[in-house]
Amino acid sequence: MRIIVSMVLAAGLTGAASAQVAPPSEVLDVHDHVAAVSAERIEQDITTLVSFGTRHTASETESDTRGIGAARRWIYDEFERISAECGGCLEVMYVSETISGERRIPDPVDVVSVIAIQRGTLDPDRMVVMSGDIDSRASDVMDAEIDAPGANDNASGVAGVLEAARVLTQDEFAGSIMYAALAGEEQGLFGGRIVADYALEQGWRLKAVINNDMIGNSAGIDGVVNNSTARVFSEGTRATETPEEARIRRFTGGEVDSPSRNLARFIDRTADQYVPNLDVMMVYRLDRFGRGGHHRPFNEAGMPGVRIMETHEDYNRQHQDIRVEDGIEYGDVLEAVDFDYAAKLTGLNVATLAQLAGAPPFPAEVSISGAVQPSTTLSWARPEGEQADNLMGYRIYWRLTDAPQWTHSRYVGDVTEYTLENIVIDNYYFGVSSVAPDGSESPVVFPGPAGSFGGY
């Protein structure tokens, strides 16, 4: 049901309405989506992916039972089965490119990712993405023959993507959701780069990429067992920042307010509100030391993206031949996966995707003023047309400059400018989000190029 909010602006004021209705503080359907995630289905999918023996990027492609070819065809068919359950609501496709002459792919190899798009009802080219990696590896990254089950790295991520598709295709959203099983990660993050380039060619506006890489291990090599925390890695400044944009950021701030970082804050808040017994550890870093993930190619293409993963890793279970040495078990095997934990992190993705896809167009052209004044003014552009049909209004956020999370907010209605009286610009960081009538909300957008999510 569309909610029409009428407001009477006071004469001479730049923002506040004399009377308005605030949106709800939570989206009730999101609780149901999270509850619908099944650890049993995730276990079944991980088991199937492991059964292909190896999913190495250069492994067998003709067999129906072994290698990456069989794995990607099974994923494609699984997306098609999910689509059939929702009346054909998914566009399922392969996105590929032949890679050669690379350090880890010297000879020509078709790097083939599988994506499924659930189109939005109002803004079909605005997309949020959940991704996982198809491929696996053992100790020798070039060995395409040896068994490399990749149960946690990264069958867990792909299984999470499939489960999110099963759950969220039972609903409709204003914006689109892309479910992506990316290839070529272990050989150099090729699938992400290929899909990012393809999205730009198609004119898709990827507003958030949530990469899931190892979401099923709760017992760390450090001896800690933890099934109630997830890490979210995010870059601090945009990879595509220009020298002029860096000059502006030097004077206005934004080092910790890139769109990826504010996406991470959004995920952190989502866990607190919608996912029982799960806390997010925001890591202010693109990724782990000396290692990479499939969100990075999207960042490098100018798209906000983060990595969700377990908090305590077991390095004996990553990139290892299956063996026992000195009583220590090595290998990324099915028995080491915590399926309930994988379901919990999948639920975090589901809750995040539902809100982001249900939100109105993200604020664009956000600017701020207030130097040598006892007040702070934010302004932004408002979209027009069908894409804005679920726009109820905007909420302004602020926090102390050393605070990790947004601490104060005020709903200001359907306006394009608002002044916070007696809140001094020098003492805080500020941002603005867009809000739908059901409470779905965009991430906070920090003013200027440092925080921009791009156009609508």
Short mmCIF file of C-alpha atoms in Angstrom, two decimals:
data_model
loop_
_atom_site.label_atom_id
_atom_site.label_comp_id
_atom_site.label_asym_id
_atom_site.label_seq_id
_atom_site.Cartn_x
_atom_site.Cartn_y
_atom_site.Cartn_z
CA MET A 1 0.00 0.00 0.00
CA ARG A 2 1.38 3.39 -0.97
CA ILE A 3 1.53 5.86 1.90
CA ILE A 4 1.08 9.50 0.97
CA VAL A 5 2.64 11.90 3.41
CA SER A 6 1.55 15.54 3.20
CA MET A 7 3.67 18.20 4.82
CA VAL A 8 3.29 21.93 5.28
CA LEU A 9 6.62 23.69 5.13
CA ALA A 10 6.99 26.66 7.38
CA ALA A 11 7.59 29.85 5.42
CA GLY A 12 11.23 30.86 5.24
CA LEU A 13 12.63 27.55 6.58
CA THR A 14 15.00 25.44 4.50
CA GLY A 15 14.01 22.07 5.87
CA ALA A 16 11.68 21.02 8.65
CA ALA A 17 7.98 20.46 8.16
CA SER A 18 5.52 21.68 10.74
CA ALA A 19 3.83 18.27 10.82
CA GLN A 20 4.86 14.96 9.37
CA VAL A 21 4.65 11.22 9.87
CA ALA A 22 7.87 9.32 10.48
CA PRO A 23 8.49 5.93 8.85
CA PRO A 24 8.62 2.79 11.02
CA SER A 25 11.92 2.02 12.70
CA GLU A 26 12.09 -1.55 11.35
CA VAL A 27 10.89 -3.56 8.37
CA LEU A 28 8.85 -6.37 9.86
CA ASP A 29 9.13 -8.63 6.80
CA VAL A 30 12.91 -8.74 7.24
CA HIS A 31 12.52 -10.77 10.44
CA ASP A 32 10.56 -13.37 8.46
CA HIS A 33 13.18 -13.46 5.71
CA VAL A 34 15.96 -14.13 8.23
CA ALA A 35 13.93 -16.85 9.93
CA ALA A 36 13.36 -18.57 6.59
CA VAL A 37 17.06 -19.26 6.02
CA SER A 38 17.71 -23.01 6.34
CA ALA A 39 20.95 -24.50 7.63
CA GLU A 40 19.82 -27.86 6.25
CA ARG A 41 19.50 -26.52 2.69
CA ILE A 42 22.89 -24.81 2.99
CA GLU A 43 24.42 -28.11 4.13
CA GLN A 44 22.89 -29.89 1.14
CA ASP A 45 24.29 -27.32 -1.29
CA ILE A 46 27.78 -27.37 0.23
CA THR A 47 27.71 -31.17 0.11
CA THR A 48 26.81 -31.09 -3.58
CA LEU A 49 29.56 -28.60 -4.41
CA VAL A 50 32.12 -30.68 -2.53
CA SER A 51 31.01 -33.77 -4.45
CA PHE A 52 32.52 -32.36 -7.67
CA GLY A 53 35.96 -33.25 -6.30
CA THR A 54 37.68 -30.07 -7.41
CA ARG A 55 36.39 -26.76 -8.69
CA HIS A 56 39.79 -25.43 -9.72
CA THR A 57 39.47 -22.73 -12.40
CA ALA A 58 41.40 -24.86 -14.92
CA SER A 59 39.80 -28.17 -13.97
CA GLU A 60 37.56 -30.51 -15.97
CA THR A 61 34.69 -28.86 -17.88
CA GLU A 62 33.16 -31.75 -19.86
CA SER A 63 32.32 -34.16 -17.04
CA ASP A 64 28.92 -34.04 -15.38
CA THR A 65 30.32 -35.21 -12.05
CA ARG A 66 33.74 -33.63 -11.59
CA GLY A 67 35.35 -30.24 -12.07
CA ILE A 68 34.32 -26.64 -12.38
CA GLY A 69 32.21 -27.23 -15.50
CA ALA A 70 29.89 -29.59 -13.65
CA ALA A 71 29.78 -27.22 -10.68
CA ARG A 72 28.79 -24.15 -12.66
CA ARG A 73 26.16 -26.06 -14.64
CA TRP A 74 24.67 -27.31 -11.39
CA ILE A 75 24.59 -23.76 -9.99
CA TYR A 76 22.90 -22.53 -13.19
CA ASP A 77 20.29 -25.30 -12.96
CA GLU A 78 19.73 -24.54 -9.29
CA PHE A 79 19.04 -20.88 -10.08
CA GLU A 80 16.61 -22.04 -12.77
CA ARG A 81 14.83 -24.27 -10.24
CA ILE A 82 14.56 -21.35 -7.82
CA SER A 83 13.20 -19.19 -10.64
CA ALA A 84 10.57 -21.77 -11.50
CA GLU A 85 9.33 -21.60 -7.92
CA CYS A 86 8.71 -17.85 -8.23
CA GLY A 87 7.13 -17.90 -11.68
CA GLY A 88 10.28 -17.13 -13.64
CA CYS A 89 11.36 -14.16 -11.53
CA LEU A 90 15.09 -14.69 -12.13
CA GLU A 91 17.15 -13.87 -15.21
CA VAL A 92 19.84 -16.57 -15.14
CA MET A 93 22.96 -16.24 -17.27
CA TYR A 94 26.63 -17.03 -17.68
CA VAL A 95 29.08 -14.13 -17.82
CA SER A 96 32.46 -15.22 -19.15
CA GLU A 97 35.75 -14.27 -20.73
CA THR A 98 38.75 -16.26 -21.88
CA ILE A 99 41.83 -15.49 -19.79
CA SER A 100 45.43 -16.35 -20.71
CA GLY A 101 48.96 -15.06 -20.23
CA GLU A 102 48.48 -14.54 -16.50
CA ARG A 103 50.79 -15.84 -13.78
CA ARG A 104 48.16 -18.28 -12.50
CA ILE A 105 46.38 -18.75 -15.85
CA PRO A 106 49.19 -19.02 -18.42
CA ASP A 107 47.14 -20.98 -20.97
CA PRO A 108 43.66 -19.99 -22.23
CA VAL A 109 40.87 -20.78 -19.77
CA ASP A 110 37.22 -19.78 -19.95
CA VAL A 111 36.42 -18.04 -16.66
CA VAL A 112 32.66 -18.45 -16.34
CA SER A 113 30.54 -16.94 -13.59
CA VAL A 114 26.85 -17.65 -13.03
CA ILE A 115 24.52 -14.80 -12.11
CA ALA A 116 20.79 -14.55 -11.48
CA ILE A 117 18.96 -11.22 -11.37
CA GLN A 118 15.71 -10.61 -9.52
CA ARG A 119 14.46 -7.44 -11.18
CA GLY A 120 13.04 -4.61 -9.10
CA THR A 121 9.51 -3.38 -9.65
CA LEU A 122 10.40 0.34 -9.76
CA ASP A 123 14.11 0.64 -10.55
CA PRO A 124 15.25 -2.54 -12.35
CA ASP A 125 18.74 -1.31 -13.25
CA ARG A 126 19.63 -0.34 -9.67
CA MET A 127 21.17 -3.45 -8.14
CA VAL A 128 22.58 -4.81 -4.93
CA VAL A 129 24.73 -7.93 -5.18
CA MET A 130 25.44 -10.96 -3.03
CA SER A 131 28.37 -13.01 -4.27
CA GLY A 132 30.36 -16.14 -3.48
CA ASP A 133 33.21 -17.88 -5.31
CA ILE A 134 32.77 -21.09 -7.28
CA ASP A 135 36.40 -22.16 -7.53
CA SER A 136 38.58 -24.07 -5.07
CA ARG A 137 42.27 -24.93 -4.72
CA ALA A 138 44.69 -27.13 -2.80
CA SER A 139 48.29 -26.46 -1.70
CA ASP A 140 49.57 -25.93 -5.24
CA VAL A 141 47.45 -23.20 -6.78
CA MET A 142 48.30 -24.53 -10.26
CA ASP A 143 47.21 -28.12 -9.58
CA ALA A 144 43.86 -28.57 -11.35
CA GLU A 145 43.71 -32.35 -10.89
CA ILE A 146 44.06 -33.05 -7.16
CA ASP A 147 40.97 -33.14 -4.95
CA ALA A 148 40.17 -29.66 -3.63
CA PRO A 149 36.75 -29.88 -1.95
CA GLY A 150 36.64 -26.21 -0.94
CA ALA A 151 33.85 -26.84 1.55
CA ASN A 152 34.29 -23.58 3.42
CA ASP A 153 36.39 -21.74 0.83
CA ASN A 154 34.11 -21.15 -0.81
CA ALA A 155 31.24 -23.57 -1.20
CA SER A 156 29.86 -21.91 1.93
CA GLY A 157 29.60 -18.57 0.14
CA VAL A 158 27.95 -20.02 -2.96
CA ALA A 159 25.51 -22.02 -0.82
CA GLY A 160 24.66 -18.80 1.01
CA VAL A 161 23.96 -17.07 -2.32
CA LEU A 162 21.64 -19.87 -3.44
CA GLU A 163 19.81 -19.86 -0.11
CA ALA A 164 19.38 -16.08 -0.18
CA ALA A 165 17.85 -16.42 -3.65
CA ARG A 166 15.41 -19.07 -2.41
CA VAL A 167 14.27 -16.84 0.43
CA LEU A 168 14.13 -13.42 -1.22
CA THR A 169 12.49 -14.51 -4.48
CA GLN A 170 9.36 -15.13 -2.41
CA ASP A 171 9.02 -11.33 -2.16
CA GLU A 172 9.29 -8.30 -4.45
CA PHE A 173 11.47 -5.23 -4.05
CA ALA A 174 11.74 -1.79 -5.62
CA GLY A 175 15.33 -2.34 -6.75
CA SER A 176 17.02 -5.41 -8.21
CA ILE A 177 19.08 -8.11 -6.49
CA MET A 178 21.90 -9.93 -8.26
CA TYR A 179 22.89 -13.34 -6.93
CA ALA A 180 26.40 -14.09 -8.22
CA ALA A 181 28.56 -17.21 -8.21
CA LEU A 182 31.90 -15.82 -9.35
CA ALA A 183 34.71 -17.80 -10.96
CA GLY A 184 38.49 -17.44 -11.06
CA GLU A 185 38.93 -15.98 -7.59
CA GLU A 186 41.88 -18.13 -6.53
CA GLN A 187 43.67 -17.45 -9.81
CA GLY A 188 43.44 -13.64 -9.55
CA LEU A 189 39.92 -12.29 -8.87
CA PHE A 190 39.02 -12.57 -12.55
CA GLY A 191 35.31 -13.36 -12.24
CA GLY A 192 34.61 -10.22 -10.25
CA ARG A 193 36.44 -8.05 -12.76
CA ILE A 194 34.57 -9.67 -15.67
CA VAL A 195 31.15 -9.25 -14.04
CA ALA A 196 31.91 -5.65 -12.99
CA ASP A 197 32.88 -4.78 -16.57
CA TYR A 198 29.76 -6.51 -17.89
CA ALA A 199 27.54 -4.57 -15.47
CA LEU A 200 29.01 -1.29 -16.69
CA GLU A 201 28.46 -2.32 -20.31
CA GLN A 202 24.81 -3.14 -19.56
CA GLY A 203 24.21 0.15 -17.75
CA TRP A 204 23.45 -1.59 -14.45
CA ARG A 205 24.00 0.57 -11.39
CA LEU A 206 25.62 -1.65 -8.76
CA LYS A 207 25.10 0.20 -5.48
CA ALA A 208 26.36 -2.44 -3.07
CA VAL A 209 28.37 -5.64 -3.50
CA ILE A 210 28.40 -8.03 -0.54
CA ASN A 211 31.07 -10.64 -1.12
CA ASN A 212 30.85 -13.77 1.03
CA ASP A 213 34.15 -15.60 1.23
CA MET A 214 34.36 -18.30 3.94
CA ILE A 215 31.24 -17.98 6.09
CA GLY A 216 31.17 -21.48 7.56
CA ASN A 217 34.07 -21.86 10.01
CA SER A 218 33.50 -21.05 13.68
CA ALA A 219 36.57 -22.79 15.17
CA GLY A 220 39.77 -20.81 14.66
CA ILE A 221 43.39 -21.86 14.53
CA ASP A 222 43.85 -19.53 17.50
CA GLY A 223 41.79 -21.91 19.64
CA VAL A 224 38.75 -19.65 19.74
CA VAL A 225 35.33 -21.06 18.90
CA ASN A 226 32.95 -18.24 17.99
CA ASN A 227 29.64 -18.55 16.18
CA SER A 228 28.28 -15.14 17.17
CA THR A 229 30.57 -12.72 15.33
CA ALA A 230 31.20 -11.94 11.68
CA ARG A 231 33.86 -9.70 10.17
CA VAL A 232 33.05 -7.09 7.54
CA PHE A 233 36.04 -5.68 5.65
CA SER A 234 35.71 -2.36 3.81
CA GLU A 235 38.02 0.13 2.15
CA GLY A 236 38.47 3.54 3.79
CA THR A 237 38.80 5.77 0.75
CA ARG A 238 37.45 5.02 -2.71
CA ALA A 239 39.85 3.22 -5.04
CA THR A 240 38.75 5.55 -7.85
CA GLU A 241 39.37 8.79 -5.96
CA THR A 242 40.97 11.50 -8.14
CA PRO A 243 43.71 13.88 -6.95
CA GLU A 244 41.17 16.72 -6.81
CA GLU A 245 38.78 14.59 -4.77
CA ALA A 246 41.62 13.70 -2.41
CA ARG A 247 42.34 17.41 -1.98
CA ILE A 248 38.70 18.06 -1.02
CA ARG A 249 38.72 15.12 1.39
CA ARG A 250 41.81 16.49 3.11
CA PHE A 251 39.81 19.51 4.27
CA THR A 252 36.30 18.05 4.70
CA GLY A 253 37.02 14.56 6.02
CA GLY A 254 35.77 11.27 4.66
CA GLU A 255 38.78 9.00 5.19
CA VAL A 256 36.53 6.55 7.03
CA ASP A 257 33.31 7.38 5.17
CA SER A 258 33.65 5.86 1.72
CA PRO A 259 30.46 4.29 0.38
CA SER A 260 31.95 0.87 1.16
CA ARG A 261 32.60 1.89 4.76
CA ASN A 262 29.06 3.21 5.19
CA LEU A 263 27.76 -0.01 3.63
CA ALA A 264 29.71 -1.83 6.37
CA ARG A 265 28.07 0.37 9.01
CA PHE A 266 24.69 -0.45 7.51
CA ILE A 267 25.45 -4.19 7.77
CA ASP A 268 26.60 -3.74 11.37
CA ARG A 269 23.34 -2.02 12.29
CA THR A 270 21.36 -4.69 10.44
CA ALA A 271 22.96 -7.47 12.49
CA ASP A 272 22.05 -5.71 15.73
CA GLN A 273 18.44 -5.28 14.68
CA TYR A 274 17.54 -8.37 12.67
CA VAL A 275 19.92 -11.30 13.28
CA PRO A 276 19.75 -12.91 16.74
CA ASN A 277 23.05 -13.64 18.47
CA LEU A 278 25.22 -12.08 15.81
CA ASP A 279 27.53 -9.10 16.15
CA VAL A 280 29.55 -7.51 13.34
CA MET A 281 33.22 -6.69 13.73
CA MET A 282 33.90 -3.86 11.28
CA VAL A 283 37.48 -4.11 10.05
CA TYR A 284 38.79 -0.82 8.68
CA ARG A 285 40.79 -2.45 5.91
CA LEU A 286 40.10 -3.59 2.35
CA ASP A 287 40.89 -7.21 3.23
CA ARG A 288 43.16 -9.38 5.33
CA PHE A 289 46.93 -8.85 5.19
CA GLY A 290 48.45 -10.15 1.97
CA ARG A 291 45.18 -11.63 0.76
CA GLY A 292 42.34 -10.61 -1.54
CA GLY A 293 38.65 -11.07 -2.09
CA HIS A 294 36.15 -10.68 -4.89
CA HIS A 295 34.78 -7.38 -3.67
CA ARG A 296 38.04 -5.72 -4.70
CA PRO A 297 37.47 -5.71 -8.49
CA PHE A 298 34.12 -4.02 -7.91
CA ASN A 299 35.77 -1.39 -5.69
CA GLU A 300 38.34 -0.82 -8.43
CA ALA A 301 35.48 -0.25 -10.90
CA GLY A 302 34.00 2.40 -8.58
CA MET A 303 31.31 0.21 -7.00
CA PRO A 304 30.81 0.04 -3.21
CA GLY A 305 31.66 -3.41 -1.91
CA VAL A 306 32.57 -5.25 1.28
CA ARG A 307 33.63 -8.72 2.37
CA ILE A 308 31.65 -10.72 4.94
CA MET A 309 33.42 -13.69 6.51
CA GLU A 310 34.05 -15.68 9.66
CA THR A 311 35.99 -14.04 12.48
CA HIS A 312 38.35 -16.87 13.47
CA GLU A 313 39.95 -18.69 10.54
CA ASP A 314 41.59 -22.10 10.52
CA TYR A 315 44.51 -21.78 8.09
CA ASN A 316 45.02 -25.55 8.18
CA ARG A 317 41.65 -25.82 6.45
CA GLN A 318 42.47 -23.32 3.67
CA HIS A 319 44.47 -23.91 0.47
CA GLN A 320 45.75 -27.26 1.71
CA ASP A 321 46.00 -30.79 0.32
CA ILE A 322 43.90 -33.21 2.37
CA ARG A 323 46.29 -35.01 4.72
CA VAL A 324 47.30 -35.63 8.33
CA GLU A 325 50.75 -34.53 9.51
CA ASP A 326 51.99 -34.80 13.09
CA GLY A 327 48.45 -35.43 14.19
CA ILE A 328 47.15 -32.25 12.52
CA GLU A 329 44.35 -32.54 9.97
CA TYR A 330 44.68 -30.42 6.84
CA GLY A 331 42.21 -29.75 4.06
CA ASP A 332 39.01 -27.81 3.41
CA VAL A 333 36.62 -30.67 4.09
CA LEU A 334 32.91 -30.88 4.76
CA GLU A 335 33.34 -32.08 8.36
CA ALA A 336 34.91 -28.76 9.39
CA VAL A 337 31.96 -26.58 8.31
CA ASP A 338 29.52 -25.16 10.88
CA PHE A 339 26.28 -25.08 8.87
CA ASP A 340 24.31 -23.21 11.51
CA TYR A 341 26.94 -20.48 11.51
CA ALA A 342 26.86 -20.31 7.70
CA ALA A 343 23.08 -19.92 7.93
CA LYS A 344 23.43 -17.10 10.43
CA LEU A 345 25.78 -15.16 8.13
CA THR A 346 23.48 -15.90 5.20
CA GLY A 347 20.66 -14.40 7.27
CA LEU A 348 22.75 -11.25 7.68
CA ASN A 349 23.04 -11.02 3.90
CA VAL A 350 19.33 -11.63 3.44
CA ALA A 351 18.38 -8.89 5.90
CA THR A 352 20.81 -6.45 4.26
CA LEU A 353 19.73 -7.21 0.69
CA ALA A 354 16.03 -6.93 1.53
CA GLN A 355 16.45 -3.48 3.03
CA LEU A 356 18.78 -2.16 0.33
CA ALA A 357 16.63 -3.45 -2.52
CA GLY A 358 13.50 -2.18 -0.78
CA ALA A 359 14.97 1.29 -0.22
CA PRO A 360 14.30 4.29 -2.46
CA PRO A 361 17.08 5.61 -4.70
CA PHE A 362 20.14 6.40 -2.61
CA PRO A 363 20.74 10.12 -1.97
CA ALA A 364 22.85 11.76 -4.67
CA GLU A 365 24.75 15.05 -4.95
CA VAL A 366 24.90 15.36 -1.15
CA SER A 367 26.58 18.57 -0.03
CA ILE A 368 27.14 20.32 3.29
CA SER A 369 27.71 23.88 4.51
CA GLY A 370 27.98 25.67 7.82
CA ALA A 371 31.44 27.13 8.27
CA VAL A 372 31.63 29.77 11.05
CA GLN A 373 27.93 29.30 11.82
CA PRO A 374 26.00 27.83 14.76
CA SER A 375 24.21 25.40 12.42
CA THR A 376 24.83 22.81 9.73
CA THR A 377 22.95 22.52 6.42
CA LEU A 378 22.81 19.44 4.21
CA SER A 379 21.30 19.35 0.74
CA TRP A 380 20.82 16.66 -1.90
CA ALA A 381 19.07 15.97 -5.21
CA ARG A 382 15.69 14.27 -5.33
CA PRO A 383 14.97 11.68 -8.06
CA GLU A 384 11.86 11.91 -10.20
CA GLY A 385 9.68 9.38 -11.97
CA GLU A 386 8.74 5.82 -11.14
CA GLN A 387 12.03 5.04 -9.42
CA ALA A 388 11.04 7.46 -6.65
CA ASP A 389 7.53 6.05 -6.11
CA ASN A 390 8.59 4.42 -2.84
CA LEU A 391 10.41 7.48 -1.52
CA MET A 392 8.85 8.69 1.73
CA GLY A 393 11.60 11.05 2.81
CA TYR A 394 15.09 11.43 4.17
CA ARG A 395 16.90 10.97 7.46
CA ILE A 396 19.95 12.98 8.49
CA TYR A 397 22.66 11.31 10.59
CA TRP A 398 25.57 12.68 12.57
CA ARG A 399 28.28 11.40 14.92
CA LEU A 400 31.42 12.59 16.65
CA THR A 401 34.40 12.35 14.30
CA ASP A 402 36.02 9.52 16.28
CA ALA A 403 32.81 7.48 16.67
CA PRO A 404 32.75 4.22 14.66
CA GLN A 405 28.97 4.18 14.12
CA TRP A 406 26.29 6.80 13.46
CA THR A 407 24.88 7.82 16.84
CA HIS A 408 22.29 10.55 16.14
CA SER A 409 19.62 10.88 13.49
CA ARG A 410 16.56 12.91 12.60
CA TYR A 411 13.87 12.14 10.04
CA VAL A 412 13.30 15.33 8.05
CA GLY A 413 10.65 14.35 5.50
CA ASP A 414 10.54 14.65 1.73
CA VAL A 415 12.75 17.70 1.34
CA THR A 416 16.03 18.36 -0.42
CA GLU A 417 17.64 20.56 2.21
CA TYR A 418 17.67 20.67 5.97
CA THR A 419 19.39 22.78 8.62
CA LEU A 420 20.36 21.37 12.00
CA GLU A 421 20.22 24.33 14.34
CA ASN A 422 22.89 24.70 17.03
CA ILE A 423 24.81 21.67 15.81
CA VAL A 424 28.24 22.92 14.78
CA ILE A 425 29.69 21.46 11.60
CA ASP A 426 33.25 21.36 12.98
CA ASN A 427 32.40 18.89 15.75
CA TYR A 428 30.68 16.09 13.84
CA TYR A 429 30.51 14.04 10.67
CA PHE A 430 27.18 14.11 8.82
CA GLY A 431 25.27 12.12 6.23
CA VAL A 432 21.83 11.50 4.77
CA SER A 433 19.81 8.40 3.86
CA SER A 434 16.61 7.83 1.89
CA VAL A 435 13.66 6.04 3.50
CA ALA A 436 10.68 4.08 2.12
CA PRO A 437 7.21 3.96 3.71
CA ASP A 438 7.86 0.46 5.12
CA GLY A 439 11.07 1.63 6.80
CA SER A 440 13.52 0.26 4.21
CA GLU A 441 16.45 2.61 4.12
CA SER A 442 19.58 3.30 2.10
CA PRO A 443 23.02 3.43 3.66
CA VAL A 444 24.11 6.82 4.98
CA VAL A 445 25.71 8.92 2.25
CA PHE A 446 28.56 11.16 3.42
CA PRO A 447 28.67 14.58 1.68
CA GLY A 448 30.92 15.18 -1.28
CA PRO A 449 32.86 12.81 -3.54
CA ALA A 450 34.42 10.88 -0.63
CA GLY A 451 31.06 9.36 0.34
CA SER A 452 29.18 9.33 -2.95
CA PHE A 453 27.38 6.17 -4.09
CA GLY A 454 27.14 7.77 -7.52
CA GLY A 455 23.94 8.91 -9.20
CA TYR A 456 20.56 7.52 -8.23
#
